[in-house]
Amino acid sequence: MATDEEAPFRQSGWPGFRARLFHLYFVLRRPMTLGVRGLIHDAANNSVFLIRHTYVPGWQLPGGGVEIGETMTEALARELAEEGNIALAAPPVFRSMHFNRRASPRDHVGFYLVEHFSQTAPKLPDHEIAEAGFFPLDRLPESTTPATLRRIAEVFRGEPASAYW
């Protein structure tokens, strides 16, 4: 039988109710959104996987929002499967956290490097993804977004990670 190692730290009664009220207040008062993006690197071909959405311009790294009850790694795995038919073969490497002020004044993005993966099939266009594919690092599409170019430079040229997406 499994034990609940968190049980001794769980509040109940009035203190637990009060803690839940404070949490609700902060969710309503200071909501924050959290997303993830993955830099999928095919070392054998020295290429990266990029997507082009149907609703925003430019080529960018796959990723999306972290859902309630989901870890960042779980969100990344889900988004990679949805946007690229990509499955993680090993845990991704967390690289940095960024404030995405263009999305909202409360949006943050966790950035991961993925070098161990498989692609079950090429990603075909759908209602969300117009195009997707691997591009050699020395031949990225002209319309690659500035944020994507910054993340690539941080990983492959050792540039310092920006606090901003």
Backbone as JSON Lines, residues from 0, in Angstrom:
{"i":0,"aa":"M","n":[0.84,-1.19,0.0],"ca":[0.0,0.0,0.0],"c":[0.88,1.24,0.0]}
{"i":1,"aa":"A","n":[0.6,2.17,-0.89],"ca":[1.39,3.39,-1.0],"c":[1.06,4.35,0.14]}
{"i":2,"aa":"T","n":[2.09,5.06,0.58],"ca":[1.87,6.05,1.64],"c":[1.88,7.44,1.02]}
{"i":3,"aa":"D","n":[1.18,8.34,1.67],"ca":[1.13,9.73,1.22],"c":[2.16,10.52,2.0]}
{"i":4,"aa":"E","n":[3.33,10.7,1.43],"ca":[4.41,11.38,2.15],"c":[4.13,12.86,2.39]}
{"i":5,"aa":"E","n":[3.17,13.42,1.68],"ca":[2.8,14.82,1.88],"c":[1.78,15.01,3.0]}
{"i":6,"aa":"A","n":[1.16,13.93,3.46],"ca":[0.09,14.03,4.46],"c":[0.47,14.84,5.69]}
{"i":7,"aa":"P","n":[1.65,14.67,6.26],"ca":[1.98,15.45,7.46],"c":[2.05,16.96,7.2]}
{"i":8,"aa":"F","n":[2.16,17.37,5.97],"ca":[2.3,18.78,5.64],"c":[1.0,19.4,5.13]}
{"i":9,"aa":"R","n":[-0.04,18.58,5.01],"ca":[-1.32,19.06,4.5],"c":[-2.11,19.69,5.63]}
{"i":10,"aa":"Q","n":[-2.59,20.89,5.39],"ca":[-3.37,21.59,6.42],"c":[-4.83,21.19,6.31]}
{"i":11,"aa":"S","n":[-5.48,21.09,7.46],"ca":[-6.91,20.79,7.49],"c":[-7.58,21.77,8.45]}
{"i":12,"aa":"G","n":[-8.88,21.67,8.55],"ca":[-9.61,22.55,9.44],"c":[-9.5,24.0,8.99]}
{"i":13,"aa":"W","n":[-9.6,24.92,9.96],"ca":[-9.54,26.35,9.67],"c":[-8.25,26.76,8.97]}
{"i":14,"aa":"P","n":[-7.05,26.3,9.43],"ca":[-5.82,26.7,8.71],"c":[-5.83,26.27,7.24]}
{"i":15,"aa":"G","n":[-6.33,25.08,6.95],"ca":[-6.39,24.62,5.57],"c":[-7.38,25.41,4.74]}
{"i":16,"aa":"F","n":[-8.55,25.7,5.34],"ca":[-9.56,26.51,4.66],"c":[-9.02,27.91,4.38]}
{"i":17,"aa":"R","n":[-8.36,28.5,5.37],"ca":[-7.77,29.84,5.22],"c":[-6.7,29.83,4.12]}
{"i":18,"aa":"A","n":[-5.88,28.79,4.08],"ca":[-4.85,28.69,3.04],"c":[-5.48,28.61,1.66]}
{"i":19,"aa":"R","n":[-6.59,27.86,1.53],"ca":[-7.28,27.76,0.24],"c":[-7.9,29.1,-0.16]}
{"i":20,"aa":"L","n":[-8.42,29.84,0.83],"ca":[-8.97,31.17,0.54],"c":[-7.88,32.12,0.05]}
{"i":21,"aa":"F","n":[-6.73,32.11,0.72],"ca":[-5.62,32.95,0.27],"c":[-5.2,32.57,-1.15]}
{"i":22,"aa":"H","n":[-5.14,31.27,-1.42],"ca":[-4.75,30.81,-2.76],"c":[-5.75,31.32,-3.8]}
{"i":23,"aa":"L","n":[-7.06,31.21,-3.49],"ca":[-8.08,31.7,-4.41],"c":[-7.93,33.2,-4.63]}
{"i":24,"aa":"Y","n":[-7.69,33.95,-3.57],"ca":[-7.5,35.4,-3.69],"c":[-6.35,35.72,-4.63]}
{"i":25,"aa":"F","n":[-5.22,35.02,-4.46],"ca":[-4.05,35.31,-5.3],"c":[-4.27,34.87,-6.74]}
{"i":26,"aa":"V","n":[-5.02,33.8,-6.95],"ca":[-5.33,33.37,-8.32],"c":[-6.16,34.44,-9.02]}
{"i":27,"aa":"L","n":[-7.14,35.0,-8.28],"ca":[-7.99,36.03,-8.87],"c":[-7.28,37.37,-8.98]}
{"i":28,"aa":"R","n":[-6.44,37.68,-8.01],"ca":[-5.78,38.99,-7.96],"c":[-4.54,39.05,-8.84]}
{"i":29,"aa":"R","n":[-3.79,37.97,-8.86],"ca":[-2.53,37.96,-9.61],"c":[-2.42,36.7,-10.47]}
{"i":30,"aa":"P","n":[-3.34,36.5,-11.41],"ca":[-3.24,35.3,-12.25],"c":[-1.97,35.33,-13.11]}
{"i":31,"aa":"M","n":[-1.36,34.2,-13.26],"ca":[-0.15,34.08,-14.06],"c":[-0.35,32.93,-15.04]}
{"i":32,"aa":"T","n":[0.14,33.09,-16.23],"ca":[0.1,31.99,-17.18],"c":[1.51,31.44,-17.33]}
{"i":33,"aa":"L","n":[1.56,30.16,-17.61],"ca":[2.83,29.46,-17.72],"c":[2.81,28.62,-18.98]}
{"i":34,"aa":"G","n":[3.88,28.71,-19.75],"ca":[3.99,27.92,-20.96],"c":[5.35,27.24,-21.03]}
{"i":35,"aa":"V","n":[5.49,26.38,-22.03],"ca":[6.75,25.68,-22.27],"c":[7.05,25.71,-23.76]}
{"i":36,"aa":"R","n":[8.33,25.69,-24.07],"ca":[8.79,25.56,-25.46],"c":[9.97,24.61,-25.47]}
{"i":37,"aa":"G","n":[10.09,23.88,-26.56],"ca":[11.19,22.94,-26.68],"c":[12.03,23.18,-27.91]}
{"i":38,"aa":"L","n":[13.33,23.17,-27.74],"ca":[14.27,23.23,-28.86],"c":[14.65,21.78,-29.15]}
{"i":39,"aa":"I","n":[14.06,21.24,-30.21],"ca":[14.28,19.86,-30.6],"c":[15.48,19.83,-31.54]}
{"i":40,"aa":"H","n":[16.57,19.23,-31.07],"ca":[17.82,19.24,-31.84],"c":[18.14,17.83,-32.33]}
{"i":41,"aa":"D","n":[18.19,17.69,-33.64],"ca":[18.63,16.44,-34.28],"c":[20.13,16.57,-34.51]}
{"i":42,"aa":"A","n":[20.92,16.02,-33.59],"ca":[22.38,16.17,-33.65],"c":[22.97,15.53,-34.9]}
{"i":43,"aa":"A","n":[22.4,14.43,-35.35],"ca":[22.94,13.74,-36.53],"c":[22.9,14.62,-37.77]}
{"i":44,"aa":"N","n":[21.87,15.44,-37.88],"ca":[21.73,16.32,-39.04],"c":[21.97,17.79,-38.71]}
{"i":45,"aa":"N","n":[22.34,18.07,-37.46],"ca":[22.54,19.43,-36.96],"c":[21.38,20.33,-37.37]}
{"i":46,"aa":"S","n":[20.17,19.84,-37.06],"ca":[18.97,20.58,-37.42],"c":[18.05,20.72,-36.21]}
{"i":47,"aa":"V","n":[17.12,21.67,-36.31],"ca":[16.14,21.91,-35.25],"c":[14.74,21.85,-35.84]}
{"i":48,"aa":"F","n":[13.8,21.46,-35.01],"ca":[12.4,21.35,-35.43],"c":[11.68,22.66,-35.16]}
{"i":49,"aa":"L","n":[11.05,23.2,-36.19],"ca":[10.3,24.45,-36.07],"c":[8.88,24.25,-36.6]}
{"i":50,"aa":"I","n":[7.99,25.08,-36.11],"ca":[6.6,25.05,-36.57],"c":[6.18,26.44,-37.02]}
{"i":51,"aa":"R","n":[5.18,26.46,-37.88],"ca":[4.56,27.73,-38.27],"c":[3.06,27.57,-38.03]}
{"i":52,"aa":"H","n":[2.54,28.4,-37.12],"ca":[1.12,28.33,-36.76],"c":[0.25,28.93,-37.86]}
{"i":53,"aa":"T","n":[-1.02,28.6,-37.82],"ca":[-1.98,29.16,-38.76],"c":[-2.45,30.55,-38.32]}
{"i":54,"aa":"Y","n":[-2.23,30.9,-37.05],"ca":[-2.82,32.13,-36.5],"c":[-1.81,33.19,-36.08]}
{"i":55,"aa":"V","n":[-0.51,32.92,-36.14],"ca":[0.52,33.94,-35.87],"c":[1.64,33.78,-36.9]}
{"i":56,"aa":"P","n":[2.31,34.86,-37.26],"ca":[3.35,34.77,-38.28],"c":[4.66,34.21,-37.72]}
{"i":57,"aa":"G","n":[5.46,33.66,-38.61],"ca":[6.82,33.25,-38.29],"c":[6.97,31.8,-37.87]}
{"i":58,"aa":"W","n":[8.21,31.33,-38.03],"ca":[8.59,29.98,-37.6],"c":[9.06,30.07,-36.16]}
{"i":59,"aa":"Q","n":[8.64,29.11,-35.36],"ca":[9.0,29.14,-33.95],"c":[9.15,27.74,-33.37]}
{"i":60,"aa":"L","n":[9.57,27.71,-32.12],"ca":[9.74,26.45,-31.4],"c":[8.39,25.91,-30.99]}
{"i":61,"aa":"P","n":[8.21,24.59,-31.01],"ca":[6.93,24.03,-30.56],"c":[6.76,24.2,-29.06]}
{"i":62,"aa":"G","n":[5.51,24.29,-28.66],"ca":[5.2,24.41,-27.24],"c":[3.83,25.0,-27.04]}
{"i":63,"aa":"G","n":[3.51,25.25,-25.78],"ca":[2.21,25.82,-25.46],"c":[2.01,25.94,-23.97]}
{"i":64,"aa":"G","n":[0.77,26.1,-23.56],"ca":[0.44,26.35,-22.17],"c":[0.47,25.11,-21.3]}
{"i":65,"aa":"V","n":[0.81,25.32,-20.04],"ca":[0.76,24.27,-19.03],"c":[-0.65,24.27,-18.46]}
{"i":66,"aa":"E","n":[-1.31,23.14,-18.53],"ca":[-2.69,23.02,-18.05],"c":[-2.72,22.79,-16.54]}
{"i":67,"aa":"I","n":[-3.86,23.04,-15.94],"ca":[-4.05,22.8,-14.51],"c":[-3.79,21.33,-14.22]}
{"i":68,"aa":"G","n":[-2.98,21.06,-13.19],"ca":[-2.68,19.69,-12.79],"c":[-1.59,19.02,-13.6]}
{"i":69,"aa":"E","n":[-0.94,19.76,-14.48],"ca":[0.07,19.22,-15.38],"c":[1.44,19.8,-15.01]}
{"i":70,"aa":"T","n":[2.47,18.97,-15.04],"ca":[3.82,19.5,-14.83],"c":[4.31,20.14,-16.12]}
{"i":71,"aa":"M","n":[5.37,20.91,-16.01],"ca":[5.92,21.54,-17.21],"c":[6.41,20.47,-18.19]}
{"i":72,"aa":"T","n":[7.03,19.42,-17.68],"ca":[7.53,18.35,-18.55],"c":[6.37,17.63,-19.23]}
{"i":73,"aa":"E","n":[5.29,17.38,-18.49],"ca":[4.12,16.75,-19.1],"c":[3.53,17.64,-20.18]}
{"i":74,"aa":"A","n":[3.47,18.94,-19.93],"ca":[2.94,19.87,-20.93],"c":[3.82,19.86,-22.18]}
{"i":75,"aa":"L","n":[5.14,19.86,-21.98],"ca":[6.04,19.84,-23.12],"c":[5.83,18.56,-23.94]}
{"i":76,"aa":"A","n":[5.75,17.42,-23.27],"ca":[5.54,16.15,-23.98],"c":[4.24,16.18,-24.78]}
{"i":77,"aa":"R","n":[3.18,16.7,-24.17],"ca":[1.89,16.79,-24.85],"c":[1.96,17.7,-26.07]}
{"i":78,"aa":"E","n":[2.56,18.89,-25.89],"ca":[2.66,19.85,-26.98],"c":[3.52,19.31,-28.13]}
{"i":79,"aa":"L","n":[4.62,18.64,-27.82],"ca":[5.48,18.08,-28.87],"c":[4.73,17.02,-29.67]}
{"i":80,"aa":"A","n":[3.94,16.21,-28.97],"ca":[3.15,15.18,-29.67],"c":[2.11,15.84,-30.57]}
{"i":81,"aa":"E","n":[1.43,16.87,-30.05],"ca":[0.38,17.54,-30.82],"c":[0.93,18.32,-32.0]}
{"i":82,"aa":"E","n":[2.04,19.01,-31.8],"ca":[2.53,19.93,-32.82],"c":[3.6,19.33,-33.74]}
{"i":83,"aa":"G","n":[4.12,18.17,-33.38],"ca":[5.17,17.62,-34.22],"c":[5.25,16.12,-34.31]}
{"i":84,"aa":"N","n":[4.29,15.4,-33.7],"ca":[4.37,13.93,-33.63],"c":[5.7,13.49,-33.02]}
{"i":85,"aa":"I","n":[6.17,14.25,-32.05],"ca":[7.46,13.99,-31.42],"c":[7.23,13.43,-30.03]}
{"i":86,"aa":"A","n":[7.93,12.32,-29.72],"ca":[7.86,11.68,-28.41],"c":[9.22,11.8,-27.73]}
{"i":87,"aa":"L","n":[9.2,12.16,-26.46],"ca":[10.44,12.25,-25.7],"c":[10.98,10.84,-25.46]}
{"i":88,"aa":"A","n":[12.3,10.66,-25.67],"ca":[12.95,9.39,-25.4],"c":[13.76,9.45,-24.11]}
{"i":89,"aa":"A","n":[13.92,10.63,-23.57],"ca":[14.63,10.88,-22.3],"c":[14.1,12.2,-21.76]}
{"i":90,"aa":"P","n":[14.3,12.45,-20.48],"ca":[13.82,13.73,-19.95],"c":[14.47,14.91,-20.67]}
{"i":91,"aa":"P","n":[13.68,15.95,-20.96],"ca":[14.25,17.14,-21.59],"c":[15.12,17.88,-20.57]}
{"i":92,"aa":"V","n":[16.02,18.71,-21.07],"ca":[16.91,19.49,-20.2],"c":[16.35,20.9,-20.07]}
{"i":93,"aa":"F","n":[16.0,21.26,-18.83],"ca":[15.5,22.62,-18.59],"c":[16.66,23.59,-18.75]}
{"i":94,"aa":"R","n":[16.48,24.6,-19.59],"ca":[17.55,25.57,-19.85],"c":[17.33,26.91,-19.18]}
{"i":95,"aa":"S","n":[16.09,27.44,-19.25],"ca":[15.88,28.79,-18.72],"c":[14.39,29.1,-18.62]}
{"i":96,"aa":"M","n":[14.1,30.16,-17.86],"ca":[12.73,30.66,-17.7],"c":[12.72,32.09,-18.21]}
{"i":97,"aa":"H","n":[11.65,32.45,-18.93],"ca":[11.58,33.76,-19.57],"c":[10.24,34.42,-19.32]}
{"i":98,"aa":"F","n":[10.27,35.73,-19.16],"ca":[9.05,36.54,-19.07],"c":[8.63,36.88,-20.49]}
{"i":99,"aa":"N","n":[7.41,36.52,-20.84],"ca":[6.89,36.76,-22.19],"c":[5.93,37.95,-22.16]}
{"i":100,"aa":"R","n":[6.49,39.14,-22.1],"ca":[5.67,40.35,-21.94],"c":[4.8,40.63,-23.16]}
{"i":101,"aa":"R","n":[5.12,40.06,-24.31],"ca":[4.27,40.27,-25.49],"c":[2.95,39.54,-25.38]}
{"i":102,"aa":"A","n":[2.97,38.39,-24.69],"ca":[1.73,37.62,-24.54],"c":[0.82,38.25,-23.5]}
{"i":103,"aa":"S","n":[1.38,38.64,-22.36],"ca":[0.61,39.29,-21.3],"c":[1.6,39.77,-20.24]}
{"i":104,"aa":"P","n":[1.14,40.63,-19.34],"ca":[2.05,41.1,-18.29],"c":[2.28,40.04,-17.2]}
{"i":105,"aa":"R","n":[1.77,38.83,-17.36],"ca":[1.93,37.78,-16.36],"c":[2.34,36.44,-16.98]}
{"i":106,"aa":"D","n":[2.84,36.43,-18.2],"ca":[3.15,35.17,-18.88],"c":[4.63,34.81,-18.76]}
{"i":107,"aa":"H","n":[4.89,33.55,-18.44],"ca":[6.26,33.04,-18.34],"c":[6.38,31.76,-19.16]}
{"i":108,"aa":"V","n":[7.57,31.54,-19.72],"ca":[7.81,30.38,-20.57],"c":[9.04,29.64,-20.08]}
{"i":109,"aa":"G","n":[8.87,28.35,-19.82],"ca":[9.99,27.48,-19.49],"c":[10.56,26.92,-20.79]}
{"i":110,"aa":"F","n":[11.86,27.02,-20.93],"ca":[12.53,26.61,-22.18],"c":[13.36,25.35,-21.94]}
{"i":111,"aa":"Y","n":[13.16,24.36,-22.79],"ca":[13.83,23.06,-22.67],"c":[14.61,22.72,-23.94]}
{"i":112,"aa":"L","n":[15.7,21.99,-23.74],"ca":[16.45,21.42,-24.85],"c":[16.11,19.93,-24.91]}
{"i":113,"aa":"V","n":[15.74,19.47,-26.1],"ca":[15.37,18.06,-26.31],"c":[16.31,17.49,-27.36]}
{"i":114,"aa":"E","n":[17.12,16.53,-26.96],"ca":[18.03,15.89,-27.9],"c":[17.78,14.39,-28.05]}
{"i":115,"aa":"H","n":[16.92,13.84,-27.2],"ca":[16.59,12.42,-27.27],"c":[15.09,12.29,-27.48]}
{"i":116,"aa":"F","n":[14.72,11.96,-28.7],"ca":[13.32,11.95,-29.1],"c":[13.13,11.02,-30.3]}
{"i":117,"aa":"S","n":[11.89,10.79,-30.63],"ca":[11.56,10.11,-31.89],"c":[10.38,10.85,-32.5]}
{"i":118,"aa":"Q","n":[10.3,10.8,-33.8],"ca":[9.16,11.39,-34.49],"c":[8.41,10.25,-35.16]}
{"i":119,"aa":"T","n":[7.16,10.05,-34.73],"ca":[6.38,8.91,-35.2],"c":[5.98,9.04,-36.67]}
{"i":120,"aa":"A","n":[5.82,10.27,-37.15],"ca":[5.46,10.55,-38.54],"c":[5.68,12.02,-38.78]}
{"i":121,"aa":"P","n":[5.93,12.42,-40.02],"ca":[6.03,13.86,-40.29],"c":[4.74,14.55,-39.9]}
{"i":122,"aa":"K","n":[4.84,15.78,-39.41],"ca":[3.66,16.53,-39.01],"c":[2.99,17.13,-40.24]}
{"i":123,"aa":"L","n":[1.75,16.76,-40.45],"ca":[0.97,17.28,-41.57],"c":[0.21,18.52,-41.11]}
{"i":124,"aa":"P","n":[-0.09,19.44,-42.03],"ca":[-0.84,20.64,-41.65],"c":[-2.2,20.28,-41.05]}
{"i":125,"aa":"D","n":[-2.64,21.11,-40.09],"ca":[-3.96,20.96,-39.5],"c":[-4.5,22.34,-39.15]}
{"i":126,"aa":"H","n":[-5.54,22.43,-38.33],"ca":[-6.15,23.72,-38.0],"c":[-5.22,24.64,-37.23]}
{"i":127,"aa":"E","n":[-4.22,24.1,-36.55],"ca":[-3.3,24.91,-35.74],"c":[-1.92,25.08,-36.37]}
{"i":128,"aa":"I","n":[-1.4,24.02,-36.97],"ca":[-0.04,24.03,-37.52],"c":[-0.11,24.07,-39.05]}
{"i":129,"aa":"A","n":[0.4,25.18,-39.63],"ca":[0.4,25.32,-41.09],"c":[1.52,24.51,-41.71]}
{"i":130,"aa":"E","n":[2.69,24.53,-41.07],"ca":[3.87,23.8,-41.55],"c":[4.72,23.43,-40.35]}
{"i":131,"aa":"A","n":[5.51,22.35,-40.52],"ca":[6.44,21.93,-39.48],"c":[7.55,21.12,-40.12]}
{"i":132,"aa":"G","n":[8.73,21.21,-39.55],"ca":[9.83,20.4,-40.08],"c":[11.15,20.72,-39.42]}
{"i":133,"aa":"F","n":[12.14,19.92,-39.79],"ca":[13.49,20.11,-39.3],"c":[14.26,21.0,-40.28]}
{"i":134,"aa":"F","n":[15.04,21.92,-39.74],"ca":[15.83,22.85,-40.54],"c":[17.27,22.83,-40.06]}
{"i":135,"aa":"P","n":[18.24,22.75,-40.99],"ca":[19.64,22.84,-40.59],"c":[19.91,24.17,-39.89]}
{"i":136,"aa":"L","n":[20.73,24.15,-38.88],"ca":[21.02,25.36,-38.11],"c":[21.58,26.49,-38.98]}
{"i":137,"aa":"D","n":[22.27,26.14,-40.05],"ca":[22.82,27.19,-40.92],"c":[21.87,27.59,-42.05]}
{"i":138,"aa":"R","n":[20.63,27.05,-42.05],"ca":[19.64,27.4,-43.07],"c":[18.25,27.48,-42.47]}
{"i":139,"aa":"L","n":[18.1,28.29,-41.45],"ca":[16.79,28.48,-40.84],"c":[15.92,29.33,-41.75]}
{"i":140,"aa":"P","n":[14.6,29.17,-41.69],"ca":[13.72,29.99,-42.53],"c":[13.9,31.48,-42.23]}
{"i":141,"aa":"E","n":[13.75,32.31,-43.26],"ca":[13.91,33.76,-43.1],"c":[12.95,34.33,-42.08]}
{"i":142,"aa":"S","n":[11.77,33.76,-41.96],"ca":[10.77,34.31,-41.04],"c":[10.79,33.62,-39.66]}
{"i":143,"aa":"T","n":[11.96,33.13,-39.27],"ca":[12.1,32.58,-37.91],"c":[11.98,33.73,-36.92]}
{"i":144,"aa":"T","n":[11.19,33.55,-35.88],"ca":[10.92,34.64,-34.93],"c":[12.19,35.02,-34.17]}
{"i":145,"aa":"P","n":[12.27,36.29,-33.76],"ca":[13.44,36.73,-32.98],"c":[13.64,35.93,-31.69]}
{"i":146,"aa":"A","n":[12.55,35.58,-31.0],"ca":[12.68,34.8,-29.76],"c":[13.29,33.43,-30.05]}
{"i":147,"aa":"T","n":[12.88,32.82,-31.15],"ca":[13.43,31.51,-31.52],"c":[14.92,31.64,-31.84]}
{"i":148,"aa":"L","n":[15.29,32.68,-32.57],"ca":[16.71,32.89,-32.88],"c":[17.53,33.14,-31.61]}
{"i":149,"aa":"R","n":[16.96,33.85,-30.64],"ca":[17.66,34.08,-29.37],"c":[17.89,32.78,-28.61]}
{"i":150,"aa":"R","n":[16.86,31.91,-28.55],"ca":[17.01,30.65,-27.83],"c":[18.06,29.76,-28.51]}
{"i":151,"aa":"I","n":[18.06,29.75,-29.83],"ca":[19.05,28.96,-30.57],"c":[20.46,29.48,-30.3]}
{"i":152,"aa":"A","n":[20.62,30.8,-30.28],"ca":[21.94,31.4,-29.99],"c":[22.38,31.1,-28.57]}
{"i":153,"aa":"E","n":[21.44,31.09,-27.64],"ca":[21.8,30.78,-26.25],"c":[22.29,29.35,-26.11]}
{"i":154,"aa":"V","n":[21.68,28.44,-26.83],"ca":[22.07,27.02,-26.73],"c":[23.33,26.73,-27.53]}
{"i":155,"aa":"F","n":[23.4,27.19,-28.77],"ca":[24.48,26.76,-29.65],"c":[25.66,27.72,-29.74]}
{"i":156,"aa":"R","n":[25.47,28.96,-29.33],"ca":[26.59,29.91,-29.35],"c":[26.97,30.38,-27.95]}
{"i":157,"aa":"G","n":[26.31,29.81,-26.94],"ca":[26.65,30.12,-25.56],"c":[26.31,31.54,-25.13]}
{"i":158,"aa":"E","n":[25.42,32.2,-25.84],"ca":[25.04,33.55,-25.44],"c":[24.26,33.47,-24.13]}
{"i":159,"aa":"P","n":[24.35,34.49,-23.28],"ca":[23.6,34.45,-22.0],"c":[22.11,34.45,-22.23]}
{"i":160,"aa":"A","n":[21.41,33.7,-21.39],"ca":[19.95,33.62,-21.52],"c":[19.32,34.95,-21.13]}
{"i":161,"aa":"S","n":[18.45,35.44,-21.99],"ca":[17.72,36.67,-21.72],"c":[16.62,36.37,-20.71]}
{"i":162,"aa":"A","n":[16.28,37.35,-19.89],"ca":[15.15,37.19,-18.96],"c":[13.83,37.26,-19.71]}
{"i":163,"aa":"Y","n":[13.85,37.76,-20.93],"ca":[12.64,37.96,-21.71],"c":[12.55,36.97,-22.86]}
{"i":164,"aa":"W","n":[11.35,36.55,-23.17],"ca":[11.17,35.61,-24.28],"c":[11.46,36.33,-25.58]}
